PDB file of C-alpha atoms and ligand atoms in Angstrom:
ATOM      1  CA  UNK A   1     -55.271  16.547  -2.876  1.00 96.00           C
ATOM      2  CA  UNK A   2     -52.862  16.476  -5.809  1.00 97.00           C
ATOM      3  CA  UNK A   3     -49.332  15.189  -5.130  1.00 98.00           C
ATOM      4  CA  UNK A   4     -47.163  18.312  -5.351  1.00 98.00           C
ATOM      5  CA  UNK A   5     -44.315  19.744  -3.279  1.00 98.00           C
ATOM      6  CA  UNK A   6     -46.530  22.687  -2.289  1.00 98.00           C
ATOM      7  CA  UNK A   7     -49.261  20.365  -1.017  1.00 98.00           C
ATOM      8  CA  UNK A   8     -46.685  18.218   0.794  1.00 98.00           C
ATOM      9  CA  UNK A   9     -45.532  21.334   2.645  1.00 98.00           C
ATOM     10  CA  UNK A  10     -49.138  22.112   3.591  1.00 98.00           C
ATOM     11  CA  UNK A  11     -49.668  18.584   4.907  1.00 98.00           C
ATOM     12  CA  UNK A  12     -46.362  18.715   6.813  1.00 98.00           C
ATOM     13  CA  UNK A  13     -47.505  21.898   8.573  1.00 98.00           C
ATOM     14  CA  UNK A  14     -50.991  20.499   9.170  1.00 98.00           C
ATOM     15  CA  UNK A  15     -49.610  17.488  11.047  1.00 98.00           C
ATOM     16  CA  UNK A  16     -46.310  18.667  12.533  1.00 98.00           C
ATOM     17  CA  UNK A  17     -46.706  22.449  12.457  1.00 97.00           C
ATOM     18  CA  UNK A  18     -46.780  22.676  16.242  1.00 96.00           C
ATOM     19  CA  UNK A  19     -43.367  21.046  16.417  1.00 96.00           C
ATOM     20  CA  UNK A  20     -40.783  23.338  14.825  1.00 96.00           C
ATOM     21  CA  UNK A  21     -37.978  20.863  15.440  1.00 95.00           C
ATOM     22  CA  UNK A  22     -39.745  18.111  13.488  1.00 96.00           C
ATOM     23  CA  UNK A  23     -40.678  20.494  10.671  1.00 97.00           C
ATOM     24  CA  UNK A  24     -37.064  21.659  10.386  1.00 96.00           C
ATOM     25  CA  UNK A  25     -35.817  18.055  10.489  1.00 96.00           C
ATOM     26  CA  UNK A  26     -38.196  17.167   7.631  1.00 98.00           C
ATOM     27  CA  UNK A  27     -36.990  20.133   5.566  1.00 97.00           C
ATOM     28  CA  UNK A  28     -33.330  19.170   6.116  1.00 96.00           C
ATOM     29  CA  UNK A  29     -34.110  15.555   5.155  1.00 97.00           C
ATOM     30  CA  UNK A  30     -35.795  16.867   1.985  1.00 98.00           C
ATOM     31  CA  UNK A  31     -32.682  18.871   1.061  1.00 96.00           C
ATOM     32  CA  UNK A  32     -30.456  15.796   1.408  1.00 95.00           C
ATOM     33  CA  UNK A  33     -32.975  13.559  -0.373  1.00 97.00           C
ATOM     34  CA  UNK A  34     -33.019  16.035  -3.262  1.00 97.00           C
ATOM     35  CA  UNK A  35     -29.216  15.893  -3.554  1.00 95.00           C
ATOM     36  CA  UNK A  36     -29.197  12.089  -3.367  1.00 95.00           C
ATOM     37  CA  UNK A  37     -31.960  11.792  -5.960  1.00 96.00           C
ATOM     38  CA  UNK A  38     -30.141  14.117  -8.348  1.00 94.00           C
ATOM     39  CA  UNK A  39     -26.955  12.102  -7.973  1.00 93.00           C
ATOM     40  CA  UNK A  40     -28.672   8.745  -8.411  1.00 91.00           C
ATOM     41  CA  UNK A  41     -30.986   9.615 -11.272  1.00 94.00           C
ATOM     42  CA  UNK A  42     -34.039   9.158  -9.076  1.00 97.00           C
ATOM     43  CA  UNK A  43     -37.236  11.227  -9.320  1.00 98.00           C
ATOM     44  CA  UNK A  44     -36.383  14.432  -7.424  1.00 98.00           C
ATOM     45  CA  UNK A  45     -39.964  15.592  -6.895  1.00 98.00           C
ATOM     46  CA  UNK A  46     -40.998  12.263  -5.355  1.00 98.00           C
ATOM     47  CA  UNK A  47     -37.899  12.228  -3.145  1.00 98.00           C
ATOM     48  CA  UNK A  48     -38.611  15.734  -1.833  1.00 98.00           C
ATOM     49  CA  UNK A  49     -42.286  14.969  -1.172  1.00 98.00           C
ATOM     50  CA  UNK A  50     -41.545  11.655   0.572  1.00 98.00           C
ATOM     51  CA  UNK A  51     -38.863  13.341   2.693  1.00 98.00           C
ATOM     52  CA  UNK A  52     -41.110  16.247   3.690  1.00 98.00           C
ATOM     53  CA  UNK A  53     -43.806  13.793   4.777  1.00 98.00           C
ATOM     54  CA  UNK A  54     -41.726  10.923   6.183  1.00 98.00           C
ATOM     55  CA  UNK A  55     -42.405  11.762   9.844  1.00 98.00           C
ATOM     56  CA  UNK A  56     -46.047  12.967   9.714  1.00 98.00           C
ATOM     57  CA  UNK A  57     -46.976   9.798  11.611  1.00 98.00           C
ATOM     58  CA  UNK A  58     -45.274  11.358  14.632  1.00 98.00           C
ATOM     59  CA  UNK A  59     -48.280  13.665  14.968  1.00 98.00           C
ATOM     60  CA  UNK A  60     -49.942  10.802  16.872  1.00 97.00           C
ATOM     61  CA  UNK A  61     -49.142   9.352  20.258  1.00 97.00           C
ATOM     62  CA  UNK A  62     -48.405   5.641  20.704  1.00 96.00           C
ATOM     63  CA  UNK A  63     -51.969   4.669  21.592  1.00 96.00           C
ATOM     64  CA  UNK A  64     -53.387   6.536  18.603  1.00 97.00           C
ATOM     65  CA  UNK A  65     -50.815   4.856  16.341  1.00 96.00           C
ATOM     66  CA  UNK A  66     -51.747   1.414  17.626  1.00 95.00           C
ATOM     67  CA  UNK A  67     -55.483   2.083  17.292  1.00 95.00           C
ATOM     68  CA  UNK A  68     -55.093   3.322  13.722  1.00 96.00           C
ATOM     69  CA  UNK A  69     -52.906   0.353  12.695  1.00 94.00           C
ATOM     70  CA  UNK A  70     -55.323  -2.123  14.269  1.00 93.00           C
ATOM     71  CA  UNK A  71     -58.303  -0.469  12.546  1.00 94.00           C
ATOM     72  CA  UNK A  72     -56.486  -0.684   9.222  1.00 91.00           C
ATOM     73  CA  UNK A  73     -55.411  -4.290   9.857  1.00 89.00           C
ATOM     74  CA  UNK A  74     -51.784  -3.309   9.388  1.00 89.00           C
ATOM     75  CA  UNK A  75     -49.204  -6.051   9.999  1.00 89.00           C
ATOM     76  CA  UNK A  76     -47.562  -5.386  13.356  1.00 89.00           C
ATOM     77  CA  UNK A  77     -44.334  -6.931  14.587  1.00 89.00           C
ATOM     78  CA  UNK A  78     -43.384  -7.806  18.158  1.00 88.00           C
ATOM     79  CA  UNK A  79     -40.758  -5.079  18.219  1.00 89.00           C
ATOM     80  CA  UNK A  80     -43.366  -2.462  17.316  1.00 90.00           C
ATOM     81  CA  UNK A  81     -45.903  -3.794  19.797  1.00 87.00           C
ATOM     82  CA  UNK A  82     -43.702  -4.498  22.783  1.00 87.00           C
ATOM     83  CA  UNK A  83     -40.375  -2.699  22.419  1.00 87.00           C
ATOM     84  CA  UNK A  84     -40.810   0.558  20.574  1.00 90.00           C
ATOM     85  CA  UNK A  85     -44.311   1.545  19.469  1.00 93.00           C
ATOM     86  CA  UNK A  86     -42.987   4.778  17.957  1.00 94.00           C
ATOM     87  CA  UNK A  87     -41.451   2.581  15.239  1.00 94.00           C
ATOM     88  CA  UNK A  88     -45.000   2.506  13.834  1.00 96.00           C
ATOM     89  CA  UNK A  89     -44.789   6.148  12.784  1.00 97.00           C
ATOM     90  CA  UNK A  90     -43.700   5.145   9.260  1.00 97.00           C
ATOM     91  CA  UNK A  91     -46.745   2.933   8.705  1.00 97.00           C
ATOM     92  CA  UNK A  92     -48.961   5.559  10.330  1.00 98.00           C
ATOM     93  CA  UNK A  93     -47.467   8.264   8.098  1.00 98.00           C
ATOM     94  CA  UNK A  94     -48.288   6.162   5.034  1.00 98.00           C
ATOM     95  CA  UNK A  95     -51.911   5.840   6.189  1.00 97.00           C
ATOM     96  CA  UNK A  96     -52.142   9.620   6.682  1.00 98.00           C
ATOM     97  CA  UNK A  97     -50.593  10.146   3.235  1.00 98.00           C
ATOM     98  CA  UNK A  98     -53.317   7.925   1.766  1.00 97.00           C
ATOM     99  CA  UNK A  99     -55.994   9.970   3.508  1.00 97.00           C
ATOM    100  CA  UNK A 100     -54.632  13.301   2.298  1.00 98.00           C
ATOM    101  CA  UNK A 101     -53.604  12.650  -1.304  1.00 98.00           C
ATOM    102  CA  UNK A 102     -55.495  11.559  -4.375  1.00 97.00           C
ATOM    103  CA  UNK A 103     -54.169   8.321  -5.854  1.00 97.00           C
ATOM    104  CA  UNK A 104     -56.143   8.565  -9.107  1.00 95.00           C
ATOM    105  CA  UNK A 105     -54.131  11.508 -10.523  1.00 92.00           C
ATOM    106  CA  UNK A 106     -50.749   9.752 -10.386  1.00 95.00           C
ATOM    107  CA  UNK A 107     -51.083   6.209  -8.998  1.00 97.00           C
ATOM    108  CA  UNK A 108     -47.432   5.267  -9.562  1.00 98.00           C
ATOM    109  CA  UNK A 109     -46.013   8.270  -7.691  1.00 98.00           C
ATOM    110  CA  UNK A 110     -48.662   7.738  -5.013  1.00 98.00           C
ATOM    111  CA  UNK A 111     -47.593   4.136  -4.332  1.00 98.00           C
ATOM    112  CA  UNK A 112     -43.881   4.929  -4.459  1.00 98.00           C
ATOM    113  CA  UNK A 113     -44.100   7.843  -2.014  1.00 98.00           C
ATOM    114  CA  UNK A 114     -46.435   5.942   0.306  1.00 98.00           C
ATOM    115  CA  UNK A 115     -43.979   3.039   0.503  1.00 98.00           C
ATOM    116  CA  UNK A 116     -40.989   5.342   1.085  1.00 98.00           C
ATOM    117  CA  UNK A 117     -42.815   6.940   4.046  1.00 98.00           C
ATOM    118  CA  UNK A 118     -43.787   3.551   5.439  1.00 97.00           C
ATOM    119  CA  UNK A 119     -40.342   1.989   4.981  1.00 96.00           C
ATOM    120  CA  UNK A 120     -38.194   4.861   6.275  1.00 97.00           C
ATOM    121  CA  UNK A 121     -38.107   3.472   9.829  1.00 95.00           C
ATOM    122  CA  UNK A 122     -36.740  -0.014   9.132  1.00 93.00           C
ATOM    123  CA  UNK A 123     -37.822  -1.211   5.693  1.00 92.00           C
ATOM    124  CA  UNK A 124     -40.821  -3.492   5.234  1.00 90.00           C
ATOM    125  CA  UNK A 125     -42.208  -6.574   3.538  1.00 85.00           C
ATOM    126  CA  UNK A 126     -41.199  -5.659   0.014  1.00 86.00           C
ATOM    127  CA  UNK A 127     -37.784  -5.052  -1.484  1.00 90.00           C
ATOM    128  CA  UNK A 128     -36.624  -1.507  -0.717  1.00 94.00           C
ATOM    129  CA  UNK A 129     -36.713   0.696  -3.812  1.00 96.00           C
ATOM    130  CA  UNK A 130     -34.039   3.251  -4.633  1.00 96.00           C
ATOM    131  CA  UNK A 131     -36.441   5.961  -3.466  1.00 98.00           C
ATOM    132  CA  UNK A 132     -37.017   4.144  -0.142  1.00 97.00           C
ATOM    133  CA  UNK A 133     -33.258   3.921   0.374  1.00 97.00           C
ATOM    134  CA  UNK A 134     -32.761   7.618  -0.394  1.00 97.00           C
ATOM    135  CA  UNK A 135     -35.293   8.613   2.281  1.00 98.00           C
ATOM    136  CA  UNK A 136     -33.796   6.121   4.742  1.00 96.00           C
ATOM    137  CA  UNK A 137     -30.303   7.528   4.212  1.00 95.00           C
ATOM    138  CA  UNK A 138     -31.330  11.204   4.211  1.00 96.00           C
ATOM    139  CA  UNK A 139     -33.236  10.731   7.470  1.00 95.00           C
ATOM    140  CA  UNK A 140     -30.212   9.154   9.116  1.00 92.00           C
ATOM    141  CA  UNK A 141     -27.489  11.507   7.967  1.00 91.00           C
ATOM    142  CA  UNK A 142     -29.186  14.894   8.332  1.00 87.00           C
ATOM    143  CA  UNK A 143     -27.214  17.397  10.409  1.00 73.00           C
ATOM    144  CA  UNK A 144     -28.903  17.065  13.800  1.00 72.00           C
ATOM    145  CA  UNK A 145     -29.121  13.287  13.748  1.00 69.00           C
ATOM    146  CA  UNK A 146     -25.587  12.980  12.489  1.00 63.00           C
ATOM    147  CA  UNK A 147     -24.333  14.314  15.812  1.00 64.00           C
ATOM    148  CA  UNK A 148     -25.771  11.246  17.477  1.00 63.00           C
ATOM    149  CA  UNK A 149     -23.167   9.291  15.620  1.00 61.00           C
ATOM    150  CA  UNK A 150     -19.797  10.405  16.857  1.00 65.00           C
ATOM    151  CA  UNK A 151     -18.665   8.273  14.093  1.00 73.00           C
ATOM    152  CA  UNK A 152     -16.315   8.707  11.220  1.00 79.00           C
ATOM    153  CA  UNK A 153     -18.160   6.311   8.898  1.00 80.00           C
ATOM    154  CA  UNK A 154     -21.323   8.413   8.937  1.00 81.00           C
ATOM    155  CA  UNK A 155     -19.299  11.618   8.647  1.00 81.00           C
ATOM    156  CA  UNK A 156     -17.583  10.106   5.620  1.00 82.00           C
ATOM    157  CA  UNK A 157     -20.931   9.478   3.977  1.00 84.00           C
ATOM    158  CA  UNK A 158     -21.958  13.095   4.523  1.00 84.00           C
ATOM    159  CA  UNK A 159     -18.560  14.239   3.249  1.00 86.00           C
ATOM    160  CA  UNK A 160     -18.937  12.168   0.080  1.00 87.00           C
ATOM    161  CA  UNK A 161     -22.261  13.788  -0.617  1.00 87.00           C
ATOM    162  CA  UNK A 162     -21.014  17.293   0.117  1.00 86.00           C
ATOM    163  CA  UNK A 163     -17.916  16.833  -2.039  1.00 90.00           C
ATOM    164  CA  UNK A 164     -20.030  15.539  -4.869  1.00 86.00           C
ATOM    165  CA  UNK A 165     -18.171  12.215  -4.927  1.00 88.00           C
ATOM    166  CA  UNK A 166     -19.577   9.100  -6.529  1.00 87.00           C
ATOM    167  CA  UNK A 167     -21.838   7.313  -4.096  1.00 88.00           C
ATOM    168  CA  UNK A 168     -23.167   3.805  -3.713  1.00 91.00           C
ATOM    169  CA  UNK A 169     -26.687   3.862  -2.241  1.00 93.00           C
ATOM    170  CA  UNK A 170     -26.501   0.268  -0.960  1.00 93.00           C
ATOM    171  CA  UNK A 171     -23.163   0.898   0.715  1.00 91.00           C
ATOM    172  CA  UNK A 172     -24.667   3.946   2.468  1.00 91.00           C
ATOM    173  CA  UNK A 173     -27.590   1.877   3.754  1.00 94.00           C
ATOM    174  CA  UNK A 174     -25.276  -0.885   4.950  1.00 93.00           C
ATOM    175  CA  UNK A 175     -23.015   1.498   6.863  1.00 90.00           C
ATOM    176  CA  UNK A 176     -25.971   3.237   8.518  1.00 91.00           C
ATOM    177  CA  UNK A 177     -27.449  -0.077   9.681  1.00 92.00           C
ATOM    178  CA  UNK A 178     -24.103  -1.267  11.010  1.00 90.00           C
ATOM    179  CA  UNK A 179     -23.710   1.981  12.956  1.00 88.00           C
ATOM    180  CA  UNK A 180     -27.242   1.741  14.333  1.00 87.00           C
ATOM    181  CA  UNK A 181     -26.526  -1.789  15.541  1.00 89.00           C
ATOM    182  CA  UNK A 182     -23.204  -0.847  17.074  1.00 88.00           C
ATOM    183  CA  UNK A 183     -24.758   2.067  18.901  1.00 85.00           C
ATOM    184  CA  UNK A 184     -27.738   0.028  20.131  1.00 87.00           C
ATOM    185  CA  UNK A 185     -25.353  -2.595  21.478  1.00 89.00           C
ATOM    186  CA  UNK A 186     -23.300   0.021  23.340  1.00 88.00           C
ATOM    187  CA  UNK A 187     -26.458   1.432  24.891  1.00 88.00           C
ATOM    188  CA  UNK A 188     -27.924  -1.993  25.698  1.00 88.00           C
ATOM    189  CA  UNK A 189     -30.926  -1.478  23.414  1.00 87.00           C
ATOM    190  CA  UNK A 190     -32.348  -3.849  20.847  1.00 85.00           C
ATOM    191  CA  UNK A 191     -32.337  -2.595  17.306  1.00 86.00           C
ATOM    192  CA  UNK A 192     -35.454  -2.997  15.167  1.00 87.00           C
ATOM    193  CA  UNK A 193     -34.991  -6.576  13.815  1.00 85.00           C
ATOM    194  CA  UNK A 194     -36.653  -5.587  10.545  1.00 85.00           C
ATOM    195  CA  UNK A 195     -33.446  -3.854   9.436  1.00 87.00           C
ATOM    196  CA  UNK A 196     -31.863  -7.247   8.873  1.00 84.00           C
ATOM    197  CA  UNK A 197     -34.343  -7.768   6.032  1.00 83.00           C
ATOM    198  CA  UNK A 198     -33.049  -4.633   4.348  1.00 85.00           C
ATOM    199  CA  UNK A 199     -29.553  -6.084   4.139  1.00 76.00           C
ATOM    200  CA  UNK A 200     -30.753  -9.485   2.949  1.00 74.00           C
ATOM    201  CA  UNK A 201     -32.888  -8.076   0.146  1.00 59.00           C
TER     202      UNK A 201
HETATM  203 FE1  LIG B 301     -38.949   8.806  11.288  1.00 92.85          FE
HETATM  204 FE1  LIG B 302     -37.078  11.534  10.498  1.00 92.85          FE
END
């Protein structure tokens, strides 16, 4: 399948169509990703497609995710295996993306979108690209999720975007990770240790 926004919508419905909440979340993330991409001079079409597809891995249950990752010899971390298997949905989404879309037509866009889907949970082995960061931010500040953070720092980020203020992508990422850590600590959870790599890189 050719990499287009129309086809991304079809694939989103194919995998998450039964779950209206997840479809709506993906559409809201795409709207924010579009705004961020426009502001940062990033490829808008790729940002929208990656955002629409970022959670398609959630169409599988934990066992199916594990089986698929093991079949594909995907690198798995302790946190994903023992603490929170759902954290694999980014890697799983990237595998589904590879199955559905044709790399030969636009190999650069293909690789960039695939990585953004894979990295949206907590980064990955490689340096996070600007596109990866846009999807990561959009996913974390979209309206419904935002309510999870009764937090002025996240609200400020959303406000900056809405008021069309100048934004610093890396600062956004840093604030989101700090808030995630703070919240995990309050709730006695461990946060995905991979996020520390995002800050270091
Ligand atoms: Fe996700
Ligand atoms: Fe998401």
